[in-house]
Amino acid sequence: SFFLIWRRRRRAFSVSLLSGCFSKNASKPPLCSMLRSVAAAVSRRELQSSALQRLIDDMINTMREYQGVGLAAPQVHVSQRLFVAEVQRQNPRYPDKPELDLLVCVNPRLTFLPALEKVSGWEGCLSIAGLRGQVPRATQVQLQGWNRDGQDLNLDLSGFASVVAQHETDHLDGILYLDRMIGLSTLCFDTEYERFWQRSEEPEEVEA
Ligand code: NI
């Protein structure tokens, strides 16, 4: 039916940063300002609601549709503290990264191991389409929070998974990867990255 088609089309959000900035829908704040806001914690009651469960499903679909490895709620106009992450084999945007099982994390909290060295790796963001840059990140973090059923999550993440968790948790605090770059000298377009960087040896690559 028309309704079913319409629903299916709606399942993927627009995640472009600029589309939000120029939105004519004045009832919602522009996406760019939401991406710069501190998101609100999710209550257990909200998590149990069908609206929030549907949001999680839609975020997973959106992440997959855009071939991302993570997506935070503020990227889809929802200023609440949750993100989804997943690295599927042969993701064309991240072909060389290890797989990560689907992760839904509500109210994430990161604990950094003391005195751990940061390592620079390449990052991009679905909300800042077409760009990549090198960002120094901790290579190991402890991630705590809830899964989508409200059960406690407690994960030790390392390598790329740790970077994804940091990138997505940053989104909930209004921080973009650009803010974490030491300088902008490595900022480049995806096409430049693929031509000049991806094939070169990357001693600084996150996964050692
Ligand atoms: Ni992002």
Short mmCIF file of C-alpha atoms and ligand atoms in Angstrom, two decimals:
data_model
loop_
_atom_site.label_atom_id
_atom_site.label_comp_id
_atom_site.label_asym_id
_atom_site.label_seq_id
_atom_site.Cartn_x
_atom_site.Cartn_y
_atom_site.Cartn_z
CA SER A 1 0.00 0.00 0.00
CA PHE A 2 0.98 3.62 -0.29
CA PHE A 3 1.33 3.81 3.46
CA LEU A 4 3.75 0.93 3.56
CA ILE A 5 5.86 2.46 0.80
CA TRP A 6 5.84 5.79 2.54
CA ARG A 7 6.88 4.18 5.79
CA ARG A 8 9.69 2.30 4.14
CA ARG A 9 10.98 5.47 2.50
CA ARG A 10 10.91 7.29 5.80
CA ARG A 11 13.11 4.73 7.47
CA ALA A 12 16.34 6.32 6.41
CA PHE A 13 16.87 9.82 7.73
CA SER A 14 18.74 12.52 5.92
CA VAL A 15 22.03 12.84 7.74
CA SER A 16 23.53 15.68 5.76
CA LEU A 17 24.73 18.48 8.00
CA LEU A 18 23.86 21.19 5.51
CA SER A 19 20.37 19.90 4.72
CA GLY A 20 19.52 20.61 8.34
CA CYS A 21 21.06 24.08 8.28
CA PHE A 22 18.86 25.17 5.41
CA SER A 23 15.75 23.36 6.56
CA LYS A 24 12.55 25.33 6.11
CA ASN A 25 10.96 23.36 8.90
CA ALA A 26 11.17 25.97 11.62
CA SER A 27 9.65 23.73 14.27
CA LYS A 28 12.91 21.83 14.57
CA PRO A 29 16.28 23.34 15.33
CA PRO A 30 18.74 23.11 12.46
CA LEU A 31 20.69 19.89 12.44
CA CYS A 32 23.96 21.77 12.75
CA SER A 33 22.90 23.37 16.03
CA MET A 34 21.71 20.03 17.35
CA LEU A 35 25.08 18.56 16.43
CA ARG A 36 26.61 21.22 18.66
CA SER A 37 24.34 20.57 21.65
CA VAL A 38 24.73 18.33 24.66
CA ALA A 39 22.08 15.62 24.28
CA ALA A 40 19.73 14.60 27.08
CA ALA A 41 19.97 11.29 28.93
CA VAL A 42 17.43 8.60 28.02
CA SER A 43 15.21 7.41 30.87
CA ARG A 44 14.31 3.75 31.27
CA ARG A 45 10.73 4.61 30.53
CA GLU A 46 11.64 6.37 27.29
CA LEU A 47 13.80 3.43 26.28
CA GLN A 48 10.85 1.08 26.68
CA SER A 49 8.61 3.23 24.50
CA SER A 50 7.80 2.10 20.99
CA ALA A 51 8.90 5.50 19.69
CA LEU A 52 12.41 5.06 20.99
CA GLN A 53 12.64 1.45 19.88
CA ARG A 54 11.52 2.53 16.42
CA LEU A 55 14.11 5.31 16.45
CA ILE A 56 16.81 2.72 17.18
CA ASP A 57 15.64 0.56 14.25
CA ASP A 58 15.57 3.59 11.97
CA MET A 59 19.06 4.62 13.07
CA ILE A 60 20.39 1.14 12.31
CA ASN A 61 18.78 1.27 8.85
CA THR A 62 20.14 4.76 8.23
CA MET A 63 23.66 3.78 9.28
CA ARG A 64 23.58 0.80 6.93
CA GLU A 65 22.06 2.72 4.06
CA TYR A 66 24.79 5.37 4.22
CA GLN A 67 27.50 2.75 4.80
CA GLY A 68 28.48 4.31 8.08
CA VAL A 69 30.06 2.46 10.97
CA GLY A 70 28.22 4.46 13.61
CA LEU A 71 25.37 6.91 14.02
CA ALA A 72 24.40 9.04 16.99
CA ALA A 73 20.84 10.25 17.64
CA PRO A 74 21.66 13.98 17.23
CA GLN A 75 22.69 13.19 13.65
CA VAL A 76 19.05 12.35 12.93
CA HIS A 77 17.51 15.31 14.77
CA VAL A 78 17.06 13.61 18.12
CA SER A 79 18.98 15.21 20.96
CA GLN A 80 19.18 12.15 23.19
CA ARG A 81 22.12 10.10 24.37
CA LEU A 82 22.28 6.99 22.27
CA PHE A 83 24.23 5.67 19.33
CA VAL A 84 24.41 2.62 17.11
CA ALA A 85 27.58 1.15 15.63
CA GLU A 86 28.44 -1.75 13.38
CA VAL A 87 31.25 -2.66 11.02
CA GLN A 88 30.12 -5.13 8.41
CA ARG A 89 32.63 -6.96 6.30
CA GLN A 90 33.41 -5.18 3.05
CA ASN A 91 31.95 -1.83 3.99
CA PRO A 92 33.14 0.19 0.96
CA ARG A 93 33.79 3.26 3.10
CA TYR A 94 35.95 1.28 5.54
CA PRO A 95 37.16 -1.73 3.58
CA ASP A 96 40.13 -2.57 5.76
CA LYS A 97 38.50 -2.39 9.19
CA PRO A 98 37.76 -5.35 11.44
CA GLU A 99 34.13 -6.34 11.85
CA LEU A 100 32.14 -5.11 14.78
CA ASP A 101 28.84 -6.71 15.75
CA LEU A 102 25.86 -4.41 15.89
CA LEU A 103 26.08 -2.32 19.04
CA VAL A 104 23.29 -0.17 20.44
CA CYS A 105 24.46 1.95 23.34
CA VAL A 106 22.16 4.14 25.40
CA ASN A 107 23.59 6.72 27.81
CA PRO A 108 27.19 5.76 26.99
CA ARG A 109 29.99 6.51 29.40
CA LEU A 110 33.60 6.17 28.38
CA THR A 111 36.46 5.42 30.73
CA PHE A 112 39.95 6.02 29.44
CA LEU A 113 42.80 3.98 30.76
CA PRO A 114 45.32 6.29 32.42
CA ALA A 115 48.43 7.31 30.53
CA LEU A 116 47.37 5.52 27.40
CA GLU A 117 48.97 6.89 24.27
CA LYS A 118 46.76 8.33 21.56
CA VAL A 119 47.19 7.19 17.99
CA SER A 120 46.07 9.07 14.88
CA GLY A 121 43.70 7.41 12.47
CA TRP A 122 41.44 8.52 9.64
CA GLU A 123 37.87 9.51 10.42
CA GLY A 124 34.92 10.73 8.50
CA CYS A 125 31.39 11.62 9.56
CA LEU A 126 28.05 11.12 7.82
CA SER A 127 27.05 14.59 8.98
CA ILE A 128 30.09 16.18 7.32
CA ALA A 129 29.80 14.39 4.02
CA GLY A 130 32.76 13.77 1.76
CA LEU A 131 35.61 14.67 4.11
CA ARG A 132 38.22 12.76 6.08
CA GLY A 133 40.88 13.78 8.51
CA GLN A 134 43.36 12.30 10.93
CA VAL A 135 42.26 12.36 14.55
CA PRO A 136 44.27 11.28 17.58
CA ARG A 137 42.28 8.91 19.78
CA ALA A 138 42.82 6.57 22.68
CA THR A 139 43.24 3.04 21.34
CA GLN A 140 41.40 1.43 24.23
CA VAL A 141 38.32 2.49 26.13
CA GLN A 142 35.83 0.98 28.49
CA LEU A 143 32.29 1.62 27.29
CA GLN A 144 29.42 1.46 29.74
CA GLY A 145 25.76 2.16 29.25
CA TRP A 146 22.58 0.25 28.43
CA ASN A 147 21.68 -1.91 25.49
CA ARG A 148 18.31 -1.37 23.79
CA ASP A 149 16.60 -3.57 26.39
CA GLY A 150 17.94 -1.48 29.25
CA GLN A 151 20.48 -4.07 30.35
CA ASP A 152 23.89 -2.90 31.47
CA LEU A 153 26.61 -2.82 28.85
CA ASN A 154 30.22 -3.03 29.90
CA LEU A 155 32.63 -3.45 27.02
CA ASP A 156 36.37 -3.15 26.66
CA LEU A 157 36.94 -1.82 23.18
CA SER A 158 40.20 -1.45 21.35
CA GLY A 159 41.39 -0.34 17.92
CA PHE A 160 38.79 0.85 15.46
CA ALA A 161 35.83 -0.09 17.69
CA SER A 162 37.26 2.14 20.40
CA VAL A 163 37.56 5.02 17.93
CA VAL A 164 33.97 4.57 16.75
CA ALA A 165 32.72 4.63 20.36
CA GLN A 166 34.65 7.84 21.03
CA HIS A 167 33.43 9.50 17.81
CA GLU A 168 29.79 8.64 18.53
CA THR A 169 29.92 9.58 22.21
CA ASP A 170 31.46 12.91 21.18
CA HIS A 171 28.35 13.54 19.03
CA LEU A 172 26.25 13.39 22.21
CA ASP A 173 28.33 16.21 23.66
CA GLY A 174 28.20 18.39 20.56
CA ILE A 175 31.78 17.57 19.58
CA LEU A 176 32.73 16.79 15.97
CA TYR A 177 35.88 14.98 14.85
CA LEU A 178 37.11 18.26 13.35
CA ASP A 179 37.39 19.59 16.89
CA ARG A 180 39.69 16.71 17.81
CA MET A 181 42.09 17.16 14.92
CA ILE A 182 45.48 18.58 15.87
CA GLY A 183 45.40 20.76 12.77
CA LEU A 184 43.51 20.76 9.53
CA SER A 185 46.46 19.78 7.33
CA THR A 186 45.19 16.23 6.81
CA LEU A 187 41.59 17.28 6.11
CA CYS A 188 40.77 16.09 2.62
CA PHE A 189 37.97 14.95 0.36
CA ASP A 190 37.06 11.27 0.24
CA THR A 191 38.33 11.14 -3.33
CA GLU A 192 41.73 12.52 -2.31
CA TYR A 193 41.86 10.15 0.61
CA GLU A 194 41.21 7.19 -1.65
CA ARG A 195 43.76 8.34 -4.23
CA PHE A 196 46.62 9.47 -2.03
CA TRP A 197 46.21 8.13 1.46
CA GLN A 198 44.36 4.86 1.46
CA ARG A 199 46.97 3.12 -0.70
CA SER A 200 49.98 4.57 1.01
CA GLU A 201 51.50 2.88 4.00
CA GLU A 202 49.94 4.25 7.11
CA PRO A 203 52.23 3.72 10.05
CA GLU A 204 49.85 5.74 12.18
CA GLU A 205 46.81 3.66 11.36
CA VAL A 206 44.76 2.91 14.42
CA GLU A 207 44.88 -0.84 14.32
CA ALA A 208 48.40 -1.89 14.98
NI NI B 1 29.94 11.43 13.01
#
